[in-house]
Amino acid sequence: MEVSSLDHFNHHSKCKKKKKNNQTIEGKFHQDLDLCSKSKELSAAVSLYDSAIAENICLSHYHFNVLLYICSNLVHDSFNTLEDSKKSLAFEFGFHIFDHMLSNNVKPTEATITALARLAAVKGDGDLAFELVKGMGKYGVSPKLRSYDPVLLCYCGKLEAGKADEVEEHMVSMGLRPEDTELTMLLKLSAETGKQERVYEYLHKLRGVVGCVNESTADTIKGHFGSAVAAKVGAPSWDEIQIKEAIMKNGGGWHGLGWLGKGKWVVCRSNIDLDGQCFSCGEQLVCVDTDRAETEKFAQSVASLAMEREVQSIFKDFQEWVDQNTDYEAIVDGANIGLYQQNFAEGGFSISQLDAVVKELYKRSNKWALVILHNKRVRTLRETASNRELLEQWIDQGVLYGTLYGSNDDWYWLYAAVKLKCLLVTNDEMRDHVFELLGSNFFHKRKERHQVHYTFMKGESKLQMPPSYSLVIQESGKGTWHVPLAGESGDESSRTWLCITSKGVVKLLLMKKSRESENFSVGNNLDINPDSSQASDNITTSLTGKRKDRS
């Protein structure tokens, strides 16, 4: 066995040597180029390229892109430590490679142009970088978000806010939505250049795309609110009814009508209790819902997809029925609950489980939920006397809606829950390919805000209600802001938030409170001077009647 193994090894070694000796010039160039890429050796890559040209090696699309990758990654990763001569070499060599590509009729890709944009941005030429990105269309390719990042970095570094705004506009025109990386850059730039309206706008855009923010973004937000410029903007008074209507229209958690209150801002780290109240300022956070326009648009999308797959006249009848029965606060996926954990020999549809959930929902709200169940299932259940009596009770109470034969009841409970803006009780995570057709940020937000999960313990239902407040940047009707910070947190009450209050708002609230009650008095410990560092701290005790100490 040992001799055989040794013979095999010697044979394998001879084959490798033979293969290496027979390696072509092109093959060796390809191999050496890959080594340069791994080691990021620009000088070696330039020498290798010159040798390839001298030996008339035909360069492929892959070779050109690797050479550009070496140039752009070298300057990107080692910008602060790289010598100016090497930066210049990377820039000149990179654009020389690009010109060579075009002369050989090798079509650039998005990665090609993005690498060039990086080189231009590192050299400080943001305009050239932006022109390269905007010109991708002539090569038949479209930019990605990463294509714009070097342009934004360059403009932000040079405090060219107007040009940075143009970059964002171009992103949107190309069907791209800036994410936290891009929005944080734009937010920081607007704050540094004193563009308060843009800061407000970018804060709300950030709120729309992220839940919790990272420490870097938190520092940017804190820096803005701590600036002298931030203390000078904001409405000294406002129409409370208009603010409340805007918050309702937007689904809660923000109004979007501009800064409220003038004066220095106080930023501190705080926690939120399980009921959604801030330990620092006493503000009640909310479960942020989707706005009315979005909700209606989504309901129509569900209906359109349903009617492509259902008998149109039947689903239209259901739509009309929903329009006439709008008092429900919860929709129940009957099949999902009745078949829960019934995959055993004697298992079947458990109407007792469904009844337990219906009764639990009624106990919570004193209103009957709507159970969506297929008529075929209802017909089978009616064959048992005890089931028949319960089903008749449900029908009399308006609890049960039976979908007709040939229908998929999923469309019915989803449409009703969206259209009526109410809770949906199901453990179905809606990952089916049909639901993927609806795939939008809205769909995931609705699940987070409205889906009720359940389980059973000794025959009793346990409902897991949606969170009482949303992990998202929140702007209150009083002008306060709360920003959740990213980080693992098993208990949400231990998560750190930025609590941001304006001393001008604090003073206004105290003045309003004093007008509402003749007995209201400002104690010796309460300083309502908007320049006082204690103002925002004392407001908790005065307005909420309690104070929670933190260690």
Coordinates of C-alpha atoms in Angstrom, one line a residue, residues 31-245:
Q31 CA -1.7 33.7 -12.7
D32 CA 0.8 36.5 -11.9
L33 CA -2.0 39.1 -12.3
D34 CA -4.1 37.3 -9.7
L35 CA -1.1 37.3 -7.3
C36 CA -0.8 41.1 -7.8
S37 CA -4.5 41.5 -7.0
K38 CA -4.2 39.6 -3.8
S39 CA -1.1 41.5 -2.7
K40 CA -2.3 44.9 -4.0
E41 CA 1.1 45.5 -5.6
L42 CA 0.5 48.3 -8.0
S43 CA 4.1 48.6 -9.3
A44 CA 4.3 44.9 -10.0
A45 CA 0.9 45.2 -11.8
V46 CA 2.2 48.0 -14.0
S47 CA 5.4 46.0 -14.9
L48 CA 3.2 43.0 -15.7
Y49 CA 1.0 45.0 -17.9
D50 CA 4.0 46.5 -19.8
S51 CA 5.4 43.0 -20.3
A52 CA 2.0 41.8 -21.6
I53 CA 1.9 44.7 -24.2
A54 CA 5.5 44.0 -25.3
E55 CA 4.7 40.3 -25.8
N56 CA 1.4 41.1 -27.6
I57 CA -0.7 39.2 -25.1
C58 CA -4.4 39.8 -25.9
L59 CA -6.0 41.3 -22.7
S60 CA -9.5 40.2 -21.8
H61 CA -12.3 42.0 -20.0
Y62 CA -11.2 40.2 -16.9
H63 CA -7.6 41.4 -17.1
F64 CA -8.6 45.0 -17.6
N65 CA -11.0 44.9 -14.6
V66 CA -8.4 43.3 -12.3
L67 CA -5.9 46.0 -13.2
L68 CA -8.5 48.7 -12.4
Y69 CA -9.5 46.9 -9.2
I70 CA -5.8 47.0 -8.0
C71 CA -5.6 50.7 -8.7
S72 CA -8.9 51.7 -7.0
N73 CA -8.6 49.4 -4.0
L74 CA -5.1 50.5 -3.3
V75 CA -6.0 54.2 -3.0
H76 CA -9.3 53.4 -1.3
D77 CA -7.8 51.2 1.4
S78 CA -4.6 53.1 2.0
F79 CA -5.6 56.7 1.2
N80 CA -4.2 58.3 4.5
T81 CA -0.9 56.4 4.4
L82 CA -0.3 56.3 0.6
E83 CA 2.4 58.5 -0.9
D84 CA 1.2 61.2 -3.3
S85 CA 3.4 59.7 -6.1
K86 CA 1.6 56.3 -5.8
K87 CA -1.8 58.1 -5.8
S88 CA -0.9 59.8 -9.0
L89 CA 0.4 56.5 -10.5
A90 CA -2.8 54.7 -9.6
F91 CA -4.9 57.5 -11.2
E92 CA -2.9 57.8 -14.4
F93 CA -2.5 54.1 -14.8
G94 CA -6.2 53.4 -14.2
F95 CA -7.3 55.8 -16.8
H96 CA -4.7 54.5 -19.2
I97 CA -6.2 51.0 -18.7
F98 CA -9.7 52.4 -19.4
D99 CA -8.6 54.1 -22.6
H100 CA -6.9 50.8 -23.7
M101 CA -10.2 49.0 -23.0
L102 CA -12.2 51.3 -25.2
S103 CA -9.6 51.2 -28.0
N104 CA -9.9 47.4 -28.0
N105 CA -13.7 47.6 -28.1
V106 CA -14.0 46.0 -24.7
K107 CA -17.3 47.1 -23.1
P108 CA -17.0 48.6 -19.6
T109 CA -19.2 47.2 -16.8
E110 CA -20.6 49.0 -13.8
A111 CA -17.6 47.8 -11.8
T112 CA -15.3 49.3 -14.3
I113 CA -16.8 52.8 -14.1
T114 CA -17.2 52.6 -10.3
A115 CA -13.5 51.8 -10.0
L116 CA -12.7 54.9 -12.2
A117 CA -15.0 57.0 -10.1
R118 CA -13.1 56.0 -7.0
L119 CA -9.8 57.0 -8.6
A120 CA -11.2 60.4 -9.7
A121 CA -12.8 61.0 -6.2
V122 CA -9.5 60.2 -4.4
K123 CA -7.7 62.7 -6.6
G124 CA -10.4 65.2 -5.4
D125 CA -12.1 65.5 -8.8
G126 CA -15.7 64.9 -7.8
D127 CA -17.1 66.4 -11.0
L128 CA -15.2 63.9 -13.1
A129 CA -16.3 61.0 -10.8
F130 CA -19.9 62.2 -11.2
E131 CA -19.7 62.6 -15.0
L132 CA -18.4 59.0 -15.2
V133 CA -21.3 57.7 -13.2
K134 CA -23.9 59.7 -15.1
G135 CA -22.3 58.5 -18.4
M136 CA -22.7 54.7 -17.7
G137 CA -25.8 54.7 -19.9
K138 CA -23.8 55.1 -23.1
Y139 CA -22.1 51.8 -22.4
G140 CA -25.5 50.1 -21.8
V141 CA -25.0 49.7 -18.0
S142 CA -26.8 51.3 -15.0
P143 CA -25.2 52.6 -11.8
K144 CA -25.6 50.9 -8.4
L145 CA -25.7 52.7 -5.1
R146 CA -22.0 51.9 -4.6
S147 CA -21.2 53.8 -7.8
Y148 CA -22.3 57.0 -6.2
D149 CA -20.5 56.6 -2.9
P150 CA -17.1 57.9 -4.0
V151 CA -18.7 60.9 -5.6
L152 CA -20.6 61.7 -2.4
L153 CA -17.5 61.2 -0.3
C154 CA -15.6 63.6 -2.4
Y155 CA -18.3 66.3 -2.4
C156 CA -18.9 65.8 1.4
G157 CA -15.2 66.1 2.1
K158 CA -15.1 69.4 0.2
L159 CA -18.4 70.6 1.8
E160 CA -20.0 71.0 -1.6
A161 CA -23.6 70.5 -0.4
G162 CA -25.3 71.7 -3.6
K163 CA -23.4 69.2 -5.7
A164 CA -24.0 66.4 -3.2
D165 CA -27.8 67.1 -3.4
E166 CA -27.6 66.7 -7.2
V167 CA -26.0 63.3 -6.7
E168 CA -28.9 62.2 -4.6
E169 CA -31.4 63.6 -7.1
H170 CA -29.6 61.6 -9.9
M171 CA -29.8 58.4 -7.7
V172 CA -33.6 58.8 -7.4
S173 CA -33.9 59.5 -11.1
M174 CA -32.2 56.2 -11.8
G175 CA -34.7 54.3 -9.6
L176 CA -32.3 54.0 -6.7
R177 CA -33.2 54.7 -3.1
P178 CA -30.4 56.1 -0.9
E179 CA -29.8 53.9 2.1
D180 CA -28.2 54.6 5.5
T181 CA -24.6 55.0 4.2
E182 CA -25.6 57.6 1.7
L183 CA -28.2 59.4 3.9
T184 CA -25.8 59.6 6.8
M185 CA -23.2 61.3 4.5
L186 CA -25.8 63.8 3.2
L187 CA -27.2 64.4 6.7
K188 CA -23.7 65.2 8.1
L189 CA -22.8 67.5 5.2
S190 CA -26.1 69.4 5.6
A191 CA -25.5 69.8 9.3
E192 CA -21.9 71.0 8.7
T193 CA -23.0 73.6 6.1
G194 CA -25.9 74.8 8.2
K195 CA -28.6 73.7 5.8
Q196 CA -31.3 73.0 8.4
E197 CA -34.1 72.3 6.0
R198 CA -32.0 69.6 4.4
V199 CA -31.0 68.2 7.7
Y200 CA -34.7 67.8 8.6
E201 CA -35.4 66.2 5.2
Y202 CA -32.6 63.7 5.5
L203 CA -33.5 62.8 9.0
H204 CA -36.9 61.8 7.7
K205 CA -35.4 59.9 4.8
L206 CA -33.2 58.1 7.2
R207 CA -36.2 57.3 9.4
G208 CA -37.9 55.7 6.3
V209 CA -35.0 53.3 5.5
V210 CA -33.5 52.2 8.9
G211 CA -34.9 51.1 12.2
C212 CA -32.0 51.5 14.6
V213 CA -29.0 53.7 13.7
N214 CA -25.3 52.8 14.3
E215 CA -23.0 54.8 16.6
S216 CA -21.5 56.8 13.7
T217 CA -24.9 58.0 12.6
A218 CA -25.9 58.7 16.2
D219 CA -22.8 60.9 16.6
T220 CA -23.8 62.8 13.4
I221 CA -27.3 63.4 14.7
K222 CA -26.0 64.4 18.2
G223 CA -23.5 66.8 16.6
H224 CA -26.2 68.5 14.6
F225 CA -28.6 69.1 17.5
G226 CA -25.6 70.4 19.6
S227 CA -24.8 73.1 17.1
A228 CA -25.5 76.8 17.5
V229 CA -27.3 76.9 14.2
A230 CA -29.8 74.2 15.2
A231 CA -30.8 76.3 18.3
K232 CA -31.8 79.2 16.0
V233 CA -34.3 77.5 13.8
G234 CA -37.7 76.1 14.5
A235 CA -41.2 77.5 14.9
P236 CA -41.7 79.3 18.2
S237 CA -45.4 78.2 18.1
W238 CA -47.5 76.0 15.9
D239 CA -51.0 74.8 15.1
E240 CA -51.5 71.8 17.3
I241 CA -54.5 70.5 15.3
Q242 CA -52.6 70.7 12.1
I243 CA -49.7 68.8 13.6
K244 CA -52.0 66.1 15.0
E245 CA -53.7 65.7 11.7

